[in-house]
mmCIF file of C-alpha atoms in Angstrom:
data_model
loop_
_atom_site.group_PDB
_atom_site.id
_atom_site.type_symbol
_atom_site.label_atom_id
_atom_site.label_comp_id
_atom_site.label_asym_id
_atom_site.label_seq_id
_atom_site.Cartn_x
_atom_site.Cartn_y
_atom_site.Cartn_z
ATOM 1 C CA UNK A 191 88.574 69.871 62.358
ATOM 2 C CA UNK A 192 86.998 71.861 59.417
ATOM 3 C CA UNK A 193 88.760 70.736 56.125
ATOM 4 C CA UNK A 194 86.938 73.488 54.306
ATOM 5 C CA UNK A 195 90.258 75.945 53.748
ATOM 6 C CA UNK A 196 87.827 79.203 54.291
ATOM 7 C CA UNK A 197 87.056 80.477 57.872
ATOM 8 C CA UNK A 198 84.069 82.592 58.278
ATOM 9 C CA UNK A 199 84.751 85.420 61.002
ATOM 10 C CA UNK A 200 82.698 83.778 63.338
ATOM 11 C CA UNK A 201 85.237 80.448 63.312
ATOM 12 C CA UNK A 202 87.916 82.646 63.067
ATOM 13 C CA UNK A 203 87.091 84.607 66.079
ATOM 14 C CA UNK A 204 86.867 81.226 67.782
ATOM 15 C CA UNK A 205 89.639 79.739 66.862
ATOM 16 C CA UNK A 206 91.983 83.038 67.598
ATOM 17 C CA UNK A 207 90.552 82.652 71.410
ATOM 18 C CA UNK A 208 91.477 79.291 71.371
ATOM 19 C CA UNK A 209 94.923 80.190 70.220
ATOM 20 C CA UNK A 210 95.453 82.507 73.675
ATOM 21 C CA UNK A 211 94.694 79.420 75.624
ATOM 22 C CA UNK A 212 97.145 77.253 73.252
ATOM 23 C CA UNK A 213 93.838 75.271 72.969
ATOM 24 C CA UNK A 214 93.895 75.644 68.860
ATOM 25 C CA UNK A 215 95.409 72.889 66.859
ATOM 26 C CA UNK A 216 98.222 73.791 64.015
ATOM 27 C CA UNK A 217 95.615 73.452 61.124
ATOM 28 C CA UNK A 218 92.853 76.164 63.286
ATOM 29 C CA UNK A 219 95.979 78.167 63.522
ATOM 30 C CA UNK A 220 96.714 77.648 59.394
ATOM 31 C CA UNK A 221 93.936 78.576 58.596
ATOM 32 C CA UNK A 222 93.337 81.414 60.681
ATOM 33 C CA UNK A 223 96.594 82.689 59.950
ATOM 34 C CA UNK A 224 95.062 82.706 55.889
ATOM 35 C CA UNK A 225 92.138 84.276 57.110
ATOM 36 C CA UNK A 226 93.539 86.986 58.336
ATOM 37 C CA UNK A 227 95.311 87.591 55.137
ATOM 38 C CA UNK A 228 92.384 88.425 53.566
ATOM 39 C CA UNK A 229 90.615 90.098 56.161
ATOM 40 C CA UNK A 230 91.616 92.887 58.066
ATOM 41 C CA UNK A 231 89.122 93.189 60.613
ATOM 42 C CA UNK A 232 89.878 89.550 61.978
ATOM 43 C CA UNK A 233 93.869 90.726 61.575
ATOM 44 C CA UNK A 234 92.857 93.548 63.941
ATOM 45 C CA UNK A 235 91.332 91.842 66.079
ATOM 46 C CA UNK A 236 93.566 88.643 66.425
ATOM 47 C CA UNK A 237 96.023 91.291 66.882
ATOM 48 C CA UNK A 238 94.284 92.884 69.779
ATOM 49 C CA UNK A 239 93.178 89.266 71.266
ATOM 50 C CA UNK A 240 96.784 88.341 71.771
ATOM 51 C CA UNK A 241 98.109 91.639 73.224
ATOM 52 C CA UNK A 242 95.484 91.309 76.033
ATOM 53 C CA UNK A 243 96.900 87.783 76.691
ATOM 54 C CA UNK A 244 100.345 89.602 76.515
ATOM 55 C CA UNK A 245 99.568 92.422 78.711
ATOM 56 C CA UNK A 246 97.652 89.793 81.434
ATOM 57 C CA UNK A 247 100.860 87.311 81.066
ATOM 58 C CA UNK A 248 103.150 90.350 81.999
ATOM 59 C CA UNK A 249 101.239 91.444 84.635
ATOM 60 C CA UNK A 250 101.528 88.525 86.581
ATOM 61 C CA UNK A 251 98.713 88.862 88.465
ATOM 62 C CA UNK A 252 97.721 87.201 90.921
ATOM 63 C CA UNK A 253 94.222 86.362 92.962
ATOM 64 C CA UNK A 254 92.955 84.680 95.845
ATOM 65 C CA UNK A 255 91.974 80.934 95.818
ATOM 66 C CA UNK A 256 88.195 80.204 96.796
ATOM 67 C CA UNK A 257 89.023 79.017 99.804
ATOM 68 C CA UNK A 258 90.841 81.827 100.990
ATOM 69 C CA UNK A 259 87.463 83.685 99.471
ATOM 70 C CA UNK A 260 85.497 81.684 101.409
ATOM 71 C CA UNK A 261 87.466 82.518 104.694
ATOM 72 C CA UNK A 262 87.424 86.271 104.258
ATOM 73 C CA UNK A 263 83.609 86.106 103.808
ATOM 74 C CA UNK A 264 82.880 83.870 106.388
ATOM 75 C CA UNK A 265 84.964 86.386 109.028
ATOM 76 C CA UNK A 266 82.882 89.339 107.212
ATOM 77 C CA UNK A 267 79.304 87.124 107.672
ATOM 78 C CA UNK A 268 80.291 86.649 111.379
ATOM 79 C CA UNK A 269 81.297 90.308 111.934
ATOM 80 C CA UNK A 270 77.729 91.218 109.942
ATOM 81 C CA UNK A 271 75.406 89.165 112.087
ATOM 82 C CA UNK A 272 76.871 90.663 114.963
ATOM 83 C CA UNK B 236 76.954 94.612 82.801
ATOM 84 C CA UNK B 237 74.263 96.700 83.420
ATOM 85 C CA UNK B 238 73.916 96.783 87.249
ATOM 86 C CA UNK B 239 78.254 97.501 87.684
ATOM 87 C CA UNK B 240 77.731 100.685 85.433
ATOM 88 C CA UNK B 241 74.644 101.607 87.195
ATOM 89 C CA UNK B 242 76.668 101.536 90.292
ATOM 90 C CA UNK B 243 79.677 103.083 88.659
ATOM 91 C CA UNK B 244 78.348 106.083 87.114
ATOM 92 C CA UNK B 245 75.278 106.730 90.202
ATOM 93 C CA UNK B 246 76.467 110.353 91.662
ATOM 94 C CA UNK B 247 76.304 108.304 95.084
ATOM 95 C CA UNK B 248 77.319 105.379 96.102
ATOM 96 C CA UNK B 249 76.322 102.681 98.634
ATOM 97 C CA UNK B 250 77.705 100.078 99.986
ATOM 98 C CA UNK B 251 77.102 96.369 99.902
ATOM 99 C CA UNK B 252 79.194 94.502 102.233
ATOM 100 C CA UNK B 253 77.944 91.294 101.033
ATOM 101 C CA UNK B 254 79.513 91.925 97.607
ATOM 102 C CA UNK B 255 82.968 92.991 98.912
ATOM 103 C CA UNK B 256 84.741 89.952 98.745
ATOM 104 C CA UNK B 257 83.985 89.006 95.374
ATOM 105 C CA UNK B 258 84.410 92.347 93.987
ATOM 106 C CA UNK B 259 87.152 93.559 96.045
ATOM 107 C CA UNK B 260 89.524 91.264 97.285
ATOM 108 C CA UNK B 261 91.601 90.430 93.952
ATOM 109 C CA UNK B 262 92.213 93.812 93.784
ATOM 110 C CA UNK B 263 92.488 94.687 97.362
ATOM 111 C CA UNK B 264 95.341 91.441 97.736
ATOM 112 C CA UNK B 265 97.089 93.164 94.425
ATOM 113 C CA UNK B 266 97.585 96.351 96.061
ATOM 114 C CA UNK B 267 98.617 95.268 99.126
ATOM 115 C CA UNK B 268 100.676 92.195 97.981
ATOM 116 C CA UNK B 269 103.805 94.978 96.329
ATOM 117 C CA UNK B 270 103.127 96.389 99.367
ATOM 118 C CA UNK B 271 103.970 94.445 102.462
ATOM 119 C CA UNK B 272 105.595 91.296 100.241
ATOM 120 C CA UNK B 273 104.083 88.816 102.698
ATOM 121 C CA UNK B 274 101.256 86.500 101.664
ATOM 122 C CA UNK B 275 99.759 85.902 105.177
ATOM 123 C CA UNK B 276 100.415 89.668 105.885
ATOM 124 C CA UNK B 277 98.579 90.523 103.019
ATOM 125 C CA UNK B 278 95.296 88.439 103.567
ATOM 126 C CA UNK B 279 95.268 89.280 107.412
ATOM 127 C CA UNK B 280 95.381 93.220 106.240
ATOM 128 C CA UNK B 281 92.564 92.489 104.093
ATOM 129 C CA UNK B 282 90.529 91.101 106.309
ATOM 130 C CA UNK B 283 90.709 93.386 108.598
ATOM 131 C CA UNK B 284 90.134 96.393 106.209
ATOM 132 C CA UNK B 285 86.642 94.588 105.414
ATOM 133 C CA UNK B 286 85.573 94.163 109.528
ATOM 134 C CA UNK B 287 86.922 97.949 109.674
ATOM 135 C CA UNK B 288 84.662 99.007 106.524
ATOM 136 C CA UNK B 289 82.040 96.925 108.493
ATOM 137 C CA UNK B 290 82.145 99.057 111.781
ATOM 138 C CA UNK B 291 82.520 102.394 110.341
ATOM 139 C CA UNK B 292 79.687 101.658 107.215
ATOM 140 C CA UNK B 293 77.985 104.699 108.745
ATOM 141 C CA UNK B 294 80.644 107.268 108.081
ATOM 142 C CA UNK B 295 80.519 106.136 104.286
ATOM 143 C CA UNK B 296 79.324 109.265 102.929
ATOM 144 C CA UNK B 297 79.121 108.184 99.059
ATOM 145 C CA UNK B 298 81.611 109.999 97.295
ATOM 146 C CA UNK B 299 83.987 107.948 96.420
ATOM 147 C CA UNK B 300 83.341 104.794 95.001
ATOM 148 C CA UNK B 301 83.203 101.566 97.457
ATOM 149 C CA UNK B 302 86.427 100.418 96.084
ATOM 150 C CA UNK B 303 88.600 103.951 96.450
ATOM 151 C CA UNK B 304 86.611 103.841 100.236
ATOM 152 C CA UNK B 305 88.246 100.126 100.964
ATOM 153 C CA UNK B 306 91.370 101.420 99.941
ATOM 154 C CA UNK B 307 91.944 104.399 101.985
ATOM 155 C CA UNK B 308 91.032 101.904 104.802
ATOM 156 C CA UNK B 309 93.816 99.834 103.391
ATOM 157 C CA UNK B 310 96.397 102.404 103.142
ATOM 158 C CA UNK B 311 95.743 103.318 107.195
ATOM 159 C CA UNK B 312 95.854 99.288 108.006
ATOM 160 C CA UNK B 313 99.614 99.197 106.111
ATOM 161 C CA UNK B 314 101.053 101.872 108.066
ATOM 162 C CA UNK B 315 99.099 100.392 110.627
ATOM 163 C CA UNK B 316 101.227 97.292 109.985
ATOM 164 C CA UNK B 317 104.540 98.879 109.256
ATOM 165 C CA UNK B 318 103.964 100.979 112.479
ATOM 166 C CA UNK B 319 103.924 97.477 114.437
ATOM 167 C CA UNK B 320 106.730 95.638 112.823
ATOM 168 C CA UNK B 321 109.149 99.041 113.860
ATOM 169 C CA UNK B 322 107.995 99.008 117.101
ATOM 170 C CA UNK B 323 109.458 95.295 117.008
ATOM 171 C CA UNK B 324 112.792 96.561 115.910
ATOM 172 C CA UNK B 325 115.954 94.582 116.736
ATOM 173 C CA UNK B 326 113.765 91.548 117.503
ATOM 174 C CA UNK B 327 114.081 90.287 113.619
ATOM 175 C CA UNK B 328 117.380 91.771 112.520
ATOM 176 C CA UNK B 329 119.204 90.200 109.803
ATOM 177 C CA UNK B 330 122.624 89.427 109.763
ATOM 178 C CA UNK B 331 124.436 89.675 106.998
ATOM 179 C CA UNK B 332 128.177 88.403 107.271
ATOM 180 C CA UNK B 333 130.130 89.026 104.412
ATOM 181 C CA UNK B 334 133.441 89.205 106.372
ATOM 182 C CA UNK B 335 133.734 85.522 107.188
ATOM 183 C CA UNK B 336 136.671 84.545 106.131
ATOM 184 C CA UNK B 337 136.128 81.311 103.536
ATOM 185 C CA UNK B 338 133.553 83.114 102.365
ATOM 186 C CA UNK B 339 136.598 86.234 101.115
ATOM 187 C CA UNK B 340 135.595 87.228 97.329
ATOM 188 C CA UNK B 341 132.495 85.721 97.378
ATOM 189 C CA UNK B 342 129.909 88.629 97.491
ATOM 190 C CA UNK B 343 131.475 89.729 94.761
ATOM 191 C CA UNK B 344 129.539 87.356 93.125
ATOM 192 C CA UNK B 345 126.734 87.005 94.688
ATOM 193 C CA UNK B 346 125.728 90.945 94.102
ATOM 194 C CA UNK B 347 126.105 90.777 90.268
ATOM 195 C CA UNK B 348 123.128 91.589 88.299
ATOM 196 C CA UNK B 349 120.783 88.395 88.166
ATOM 197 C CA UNK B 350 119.681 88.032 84.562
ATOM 198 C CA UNK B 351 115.767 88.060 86.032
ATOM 199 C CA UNK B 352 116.109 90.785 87.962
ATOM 200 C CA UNK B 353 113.635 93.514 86.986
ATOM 201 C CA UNK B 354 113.586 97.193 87.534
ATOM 202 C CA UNK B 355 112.067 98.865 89.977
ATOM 203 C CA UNK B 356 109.665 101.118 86.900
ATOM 204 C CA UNK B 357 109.039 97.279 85.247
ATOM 205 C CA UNK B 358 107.764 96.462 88.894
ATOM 206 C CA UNK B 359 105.554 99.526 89.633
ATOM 207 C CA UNK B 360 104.181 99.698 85.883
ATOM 208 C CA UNK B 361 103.061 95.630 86.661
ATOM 209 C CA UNK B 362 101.334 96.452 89.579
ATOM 210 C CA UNK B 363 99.310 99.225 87.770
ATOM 211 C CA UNK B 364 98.845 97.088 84.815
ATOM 212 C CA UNK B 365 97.529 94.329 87.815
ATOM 213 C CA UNK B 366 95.074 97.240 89.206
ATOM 214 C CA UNK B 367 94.188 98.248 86.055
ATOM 215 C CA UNK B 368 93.211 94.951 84.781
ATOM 216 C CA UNK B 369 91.325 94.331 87.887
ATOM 217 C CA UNK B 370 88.916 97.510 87.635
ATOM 218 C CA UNK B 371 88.253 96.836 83.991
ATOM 219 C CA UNK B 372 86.932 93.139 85.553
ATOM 220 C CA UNK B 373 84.854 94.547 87.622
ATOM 221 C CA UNK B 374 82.637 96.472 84.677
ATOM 222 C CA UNK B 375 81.796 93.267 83.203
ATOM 223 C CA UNK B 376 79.060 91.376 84.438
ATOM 224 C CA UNK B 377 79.757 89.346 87.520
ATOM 225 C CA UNK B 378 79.456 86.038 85.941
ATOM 226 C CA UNK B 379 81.610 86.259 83.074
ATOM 227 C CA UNK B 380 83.934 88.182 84.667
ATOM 228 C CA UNK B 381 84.716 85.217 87.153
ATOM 229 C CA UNK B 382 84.754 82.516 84.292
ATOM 230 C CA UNK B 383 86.742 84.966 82.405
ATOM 231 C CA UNK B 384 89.145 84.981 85.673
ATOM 232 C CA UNK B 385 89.279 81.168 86.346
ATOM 233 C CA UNK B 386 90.228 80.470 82.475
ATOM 234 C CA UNK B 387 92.407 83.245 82.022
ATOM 235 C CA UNK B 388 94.169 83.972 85.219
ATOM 236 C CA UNK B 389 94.119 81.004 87.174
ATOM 237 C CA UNK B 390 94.041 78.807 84.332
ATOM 238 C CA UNK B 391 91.500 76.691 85.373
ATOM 239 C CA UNK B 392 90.781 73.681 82.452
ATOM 240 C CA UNK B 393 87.491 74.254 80.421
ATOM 241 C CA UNK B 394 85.896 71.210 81.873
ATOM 242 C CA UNK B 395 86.403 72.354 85.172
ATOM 243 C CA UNK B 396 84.634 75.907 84.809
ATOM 244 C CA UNK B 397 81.923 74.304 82.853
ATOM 245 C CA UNK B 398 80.929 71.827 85.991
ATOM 246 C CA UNK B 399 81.114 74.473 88.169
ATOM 247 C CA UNK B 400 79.225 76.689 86.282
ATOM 248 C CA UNK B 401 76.953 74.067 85.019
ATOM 249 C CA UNK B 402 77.564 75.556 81.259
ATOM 250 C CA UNK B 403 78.623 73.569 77.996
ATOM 251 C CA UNK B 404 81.986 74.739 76.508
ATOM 252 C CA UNK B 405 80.594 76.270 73.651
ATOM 253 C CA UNK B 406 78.401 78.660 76.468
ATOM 254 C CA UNK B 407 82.214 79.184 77.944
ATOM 255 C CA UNK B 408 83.712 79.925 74.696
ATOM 256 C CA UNK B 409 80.831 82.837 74.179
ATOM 257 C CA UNK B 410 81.048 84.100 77.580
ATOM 258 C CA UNK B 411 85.190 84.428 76.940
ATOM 259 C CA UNK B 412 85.004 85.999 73.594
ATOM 260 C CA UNK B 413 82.933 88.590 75.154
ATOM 261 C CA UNK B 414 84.892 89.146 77.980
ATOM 262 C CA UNK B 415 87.687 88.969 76.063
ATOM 263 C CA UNK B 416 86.404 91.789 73.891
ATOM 264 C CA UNK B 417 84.753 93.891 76.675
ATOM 265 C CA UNK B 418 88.450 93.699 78.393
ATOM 266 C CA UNK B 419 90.520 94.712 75.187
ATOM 267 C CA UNK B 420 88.455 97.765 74.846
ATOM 268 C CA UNK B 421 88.473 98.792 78.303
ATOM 269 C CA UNK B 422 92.310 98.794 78.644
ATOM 270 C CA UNK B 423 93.068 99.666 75.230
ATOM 271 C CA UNK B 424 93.428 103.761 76.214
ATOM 272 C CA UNK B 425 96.549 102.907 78.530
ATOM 273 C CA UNK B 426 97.659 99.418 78.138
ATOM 274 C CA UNK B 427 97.050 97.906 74.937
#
């Protein structure tokens, strides 16, 4: 926890990826939140950061587990040394 | 990065079975998955469009991208399917009774709008968004596109990734805010 109350970009950009995973504490999000007050190019991108995690939320994509991975490449290894 | 843009932009393309599962089959599974509505279906149809892209490799003529090639194999293996399941007809017919008698009024009920029910344009614009997301994955490099993947869409803990990876989270953290970036730009035009 930085006590410091000024972010650089670098921290900020940290923290904000943090924040899509809820994995940022209330004081990273403080003082992110006054970071981004003064600078816009962290506001843009926080802004940006959290409409991807939007837009993948929405989605509700889905994917295959490993194993299931696994299974379809075994039957596509057995097929290939055919 | 370098090697999926290679491949991208090349004027002809080749094909690399060994590579087909990991690059493929997320997006393969989304497609068919609003498709057929069946998990088991689903996986079974992929698999088989991989052995069929196996045994007709030779025909690949390179010019269409490996993934648009796997699909059209796809599409042919869901008709395939739906083909099947009509010639089944009146094996698996449901029944719905609403004229019982106790049951008098209640379908009434039953058939009012469900406050999670989503349009059928809500439902086709997710499964572009799904395929869109997908293709912008597979321009990032191979690695941080699957840690990128495991955090974000399966939502695998750090710790986790990191063992299996063998990285430290601060490595993850990079690797994300990179993806993360690389991802935001790529589906800015139509999503974002």
């Amino acid at each position: 926890m930085k006590l410091n109350m000024m972010f650089n970009c670098e921290e900020a950009g940290h923290v904000c990826d943090k924040a899509q995973y809820n994995e940022a504490s209330l004081w990273e999000k403080l003082l992110l939140t006054i970071h981004t007050l003064f600078c816009r190019l962290c506001k843009k991108h926080t802004k940006r950061n959290a409409k991807l995690t939007k837009a993948i939320k929405k989605s509700e994509i889905q994917t295959l587990s490993t194993e299931q991975k696994r299974s379809l490449k075994e039957h596509l290894r057995q097929e290939m040394t055919q | 990065m370098n090697e999926s843009l290679y491949n991208q932009h090349m004027p002809s393309h080749s094909l690399h079975p060994e590579t087909w599962v990991d690059r493929y089959s997320d997006y393969l599974y989304n497609y068919t998955i609003v498709r057929v509505n069946d998990h088991i279906v689903a996986q079974d149809l992929i698999s088989e469009t991989f052995l069929a892209g196996l045994k007709s490799k030779k025909n690949f003529k390179g010019n269409a991208s490996e993934r648009t090639w796997l699909i059209a194999i796809l599409k042919r293996k869901i008709i395939d399917h739906y083909r099947k399941k009509n010639s089944k007809k009146g094996q698996a017919e449901v029944h719905i009774n609403y004229t019982d008698d106790d049951m008098e009024g209640d379908w009434l009920e039953e058939r009012v709008k469900d406050p999670y029910y989503k349009s059928a344009e809500d439902k086709l614009e997710n499964s572009e968004l799904r395929l869109a997301i997908l293709e912008c994955l597979d321009t990032l490099d191979e690695r941080h596109a699957a840690i990128f993947k495991m955090k974000t869409i399966d939502n695998f803990d750090t710790e986790a990734i990191c063992n299996e990876y063998n990285i430290t989270p601060s490595n993850l953290w990079v690797i994300i805010h990179r993806a993360r970036k690389a991802m935001a730009n790529c589906l800015e035009k139509n999503w974002l």
